PDB file of C-alpha atoms in Angstrom:
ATOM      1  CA  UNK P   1      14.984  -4.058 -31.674  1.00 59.00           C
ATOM      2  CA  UNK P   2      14.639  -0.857 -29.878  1.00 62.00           C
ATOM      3  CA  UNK P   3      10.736  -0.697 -30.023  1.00 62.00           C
ATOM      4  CA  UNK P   4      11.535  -3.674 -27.927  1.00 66.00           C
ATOM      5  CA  UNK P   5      13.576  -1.906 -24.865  1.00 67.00           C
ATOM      6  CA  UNK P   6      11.109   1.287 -25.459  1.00 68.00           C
ATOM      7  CA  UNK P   7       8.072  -0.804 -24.848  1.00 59.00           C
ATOM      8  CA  UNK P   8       9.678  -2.492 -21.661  1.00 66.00           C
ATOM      9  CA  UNK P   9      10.948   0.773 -20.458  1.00 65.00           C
ATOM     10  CA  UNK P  10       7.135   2.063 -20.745  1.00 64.00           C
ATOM     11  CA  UNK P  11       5.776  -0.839 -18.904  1.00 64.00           C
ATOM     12  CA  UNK P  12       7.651  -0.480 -16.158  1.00 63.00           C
ATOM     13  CA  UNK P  13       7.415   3.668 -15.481  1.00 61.00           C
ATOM     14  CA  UNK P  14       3.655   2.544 -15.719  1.00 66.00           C
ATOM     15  CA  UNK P  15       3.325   0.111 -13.584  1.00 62.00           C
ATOM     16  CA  UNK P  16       5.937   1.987 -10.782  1.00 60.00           C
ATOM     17  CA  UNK P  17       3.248   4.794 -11.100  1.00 59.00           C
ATOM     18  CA  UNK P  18       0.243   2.703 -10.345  1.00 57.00           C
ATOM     19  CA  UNK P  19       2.017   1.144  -7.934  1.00 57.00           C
ATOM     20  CA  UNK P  20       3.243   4.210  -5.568  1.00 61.00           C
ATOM     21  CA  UNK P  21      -0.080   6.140  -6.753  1.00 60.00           C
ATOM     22  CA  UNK P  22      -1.482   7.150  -3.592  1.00 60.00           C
ATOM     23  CA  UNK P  23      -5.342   6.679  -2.590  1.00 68.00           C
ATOM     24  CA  UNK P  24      -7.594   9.118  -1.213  1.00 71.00           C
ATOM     25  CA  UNK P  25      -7.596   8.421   2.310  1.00 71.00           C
ATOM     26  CA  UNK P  26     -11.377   6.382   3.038  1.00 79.00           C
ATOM     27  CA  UNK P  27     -13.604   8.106   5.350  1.00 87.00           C
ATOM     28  CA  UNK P  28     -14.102   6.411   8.574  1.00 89.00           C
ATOM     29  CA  UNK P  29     -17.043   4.042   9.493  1.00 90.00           C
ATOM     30  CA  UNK P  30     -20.085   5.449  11.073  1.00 92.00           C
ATOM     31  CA  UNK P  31     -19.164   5.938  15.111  1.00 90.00           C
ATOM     32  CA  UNK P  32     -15.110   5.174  14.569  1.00 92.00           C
ATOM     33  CA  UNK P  33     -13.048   7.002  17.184  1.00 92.00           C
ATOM     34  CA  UNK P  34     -10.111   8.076  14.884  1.00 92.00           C
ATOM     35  CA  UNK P  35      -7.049   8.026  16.864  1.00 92.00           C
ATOM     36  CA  UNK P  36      -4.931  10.074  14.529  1.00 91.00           C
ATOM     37  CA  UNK P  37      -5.497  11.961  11.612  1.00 91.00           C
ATOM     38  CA  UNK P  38      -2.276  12.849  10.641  1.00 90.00           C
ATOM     39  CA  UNK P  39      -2.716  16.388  11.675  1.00 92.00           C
ATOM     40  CA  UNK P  40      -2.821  16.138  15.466  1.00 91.00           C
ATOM     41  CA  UNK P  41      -1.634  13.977  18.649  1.00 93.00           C
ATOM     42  CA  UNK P  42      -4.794  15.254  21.010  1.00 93.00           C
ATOM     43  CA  UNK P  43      -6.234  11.375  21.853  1.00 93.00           C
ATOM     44  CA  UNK P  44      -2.816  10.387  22.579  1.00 94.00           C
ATOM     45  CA  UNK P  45      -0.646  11.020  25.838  1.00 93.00           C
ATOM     46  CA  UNK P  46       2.758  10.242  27.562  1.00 91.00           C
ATOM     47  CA  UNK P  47       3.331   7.271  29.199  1.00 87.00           C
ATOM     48  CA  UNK P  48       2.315   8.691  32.804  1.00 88.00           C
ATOM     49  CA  UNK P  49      -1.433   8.735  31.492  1.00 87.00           C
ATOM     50  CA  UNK P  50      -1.374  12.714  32.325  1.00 86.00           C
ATOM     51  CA  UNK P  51       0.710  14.486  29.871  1.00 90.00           C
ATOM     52  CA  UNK P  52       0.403  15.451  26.370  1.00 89.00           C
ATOM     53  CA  UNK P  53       1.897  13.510  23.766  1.00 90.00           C
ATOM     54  CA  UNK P  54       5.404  15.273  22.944  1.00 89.00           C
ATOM     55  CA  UNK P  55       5.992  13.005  19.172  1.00 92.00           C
ATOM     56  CA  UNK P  56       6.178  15.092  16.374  1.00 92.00           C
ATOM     57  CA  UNK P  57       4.005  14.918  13.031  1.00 92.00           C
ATOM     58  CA  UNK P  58       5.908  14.719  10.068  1.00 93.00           C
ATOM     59  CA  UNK P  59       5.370  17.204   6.097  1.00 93.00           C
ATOM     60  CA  UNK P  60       3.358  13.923   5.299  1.00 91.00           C
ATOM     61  CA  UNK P  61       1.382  13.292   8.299  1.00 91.00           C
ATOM     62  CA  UNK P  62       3.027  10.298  10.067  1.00 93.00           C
ATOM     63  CA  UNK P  63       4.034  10.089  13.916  1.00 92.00           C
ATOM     64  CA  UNK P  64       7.367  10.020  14.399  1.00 92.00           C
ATOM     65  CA  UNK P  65       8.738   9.645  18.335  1.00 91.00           C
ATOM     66  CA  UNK P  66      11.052  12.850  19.304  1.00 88.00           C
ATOM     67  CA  UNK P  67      14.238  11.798  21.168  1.00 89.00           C
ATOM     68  CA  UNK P  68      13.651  11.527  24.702  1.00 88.00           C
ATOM     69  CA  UNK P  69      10.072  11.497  24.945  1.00 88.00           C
ATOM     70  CA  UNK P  70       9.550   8.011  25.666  1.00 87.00           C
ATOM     71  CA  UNK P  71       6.029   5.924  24.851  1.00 90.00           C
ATOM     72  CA  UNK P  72       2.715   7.270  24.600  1.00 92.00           C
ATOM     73  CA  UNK P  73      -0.403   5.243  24.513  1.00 92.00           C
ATOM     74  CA  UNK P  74      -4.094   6.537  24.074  1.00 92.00           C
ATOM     75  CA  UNK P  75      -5.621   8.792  26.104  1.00 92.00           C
ATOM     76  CA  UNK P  76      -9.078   6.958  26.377  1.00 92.00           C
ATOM     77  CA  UNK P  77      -8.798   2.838  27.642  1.00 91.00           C
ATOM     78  CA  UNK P  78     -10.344   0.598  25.020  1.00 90.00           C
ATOM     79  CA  UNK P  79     -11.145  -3.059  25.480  1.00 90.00           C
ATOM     80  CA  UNK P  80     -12.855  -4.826  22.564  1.00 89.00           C
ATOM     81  CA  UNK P  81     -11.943  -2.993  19.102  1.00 88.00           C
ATOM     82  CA  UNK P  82     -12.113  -3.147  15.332  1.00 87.00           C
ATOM     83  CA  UNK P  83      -8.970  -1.741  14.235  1.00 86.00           C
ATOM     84  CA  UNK P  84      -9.642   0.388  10.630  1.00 84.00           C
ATOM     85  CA  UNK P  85      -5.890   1.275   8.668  1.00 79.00           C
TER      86      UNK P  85
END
């Protein structure tokens, strides 16, 4: 009987790992514009178009907005895109 729960138990750590297993991030098509690379905010600005971008990047490389600093949006205009996640 307990072969039983230790088998189930297994299956489940394994699958949880493959599961939250994280991939190499791909590389980028050929001529993308990549708008954030977890490492810097330098094609985005504040709201007003002028100033830089005052979000911080978090230990794992995420945006995350600072209190107070409002929206920021790109700092180039794009019309048409292909958006690549």
């Amino acid at each position: 009987m307990w072969w039983r729960t230790i088998v189930a138990l297994l299956l489940v750590v394994t699958v949880a790992g493959v599961c939250f297993a994280q991939e190499k991030p791909a590389k980028p098509p050929r001529g993308a514009i990549v708008l954030f690379d977890g490492k810097d905010l330098s094609k985005w600005v504040s709201r007003d178009g002028k100033s830089p971008a005052r979000w911080e990047i978090t230990a794992d490389g995420a945006m995350q907005v600072k209190a107070g600093t409002g929206d920021i949006m790109t700092r180039d205009e794009f019309g048409s895109f292909q958006l690549h996640i």
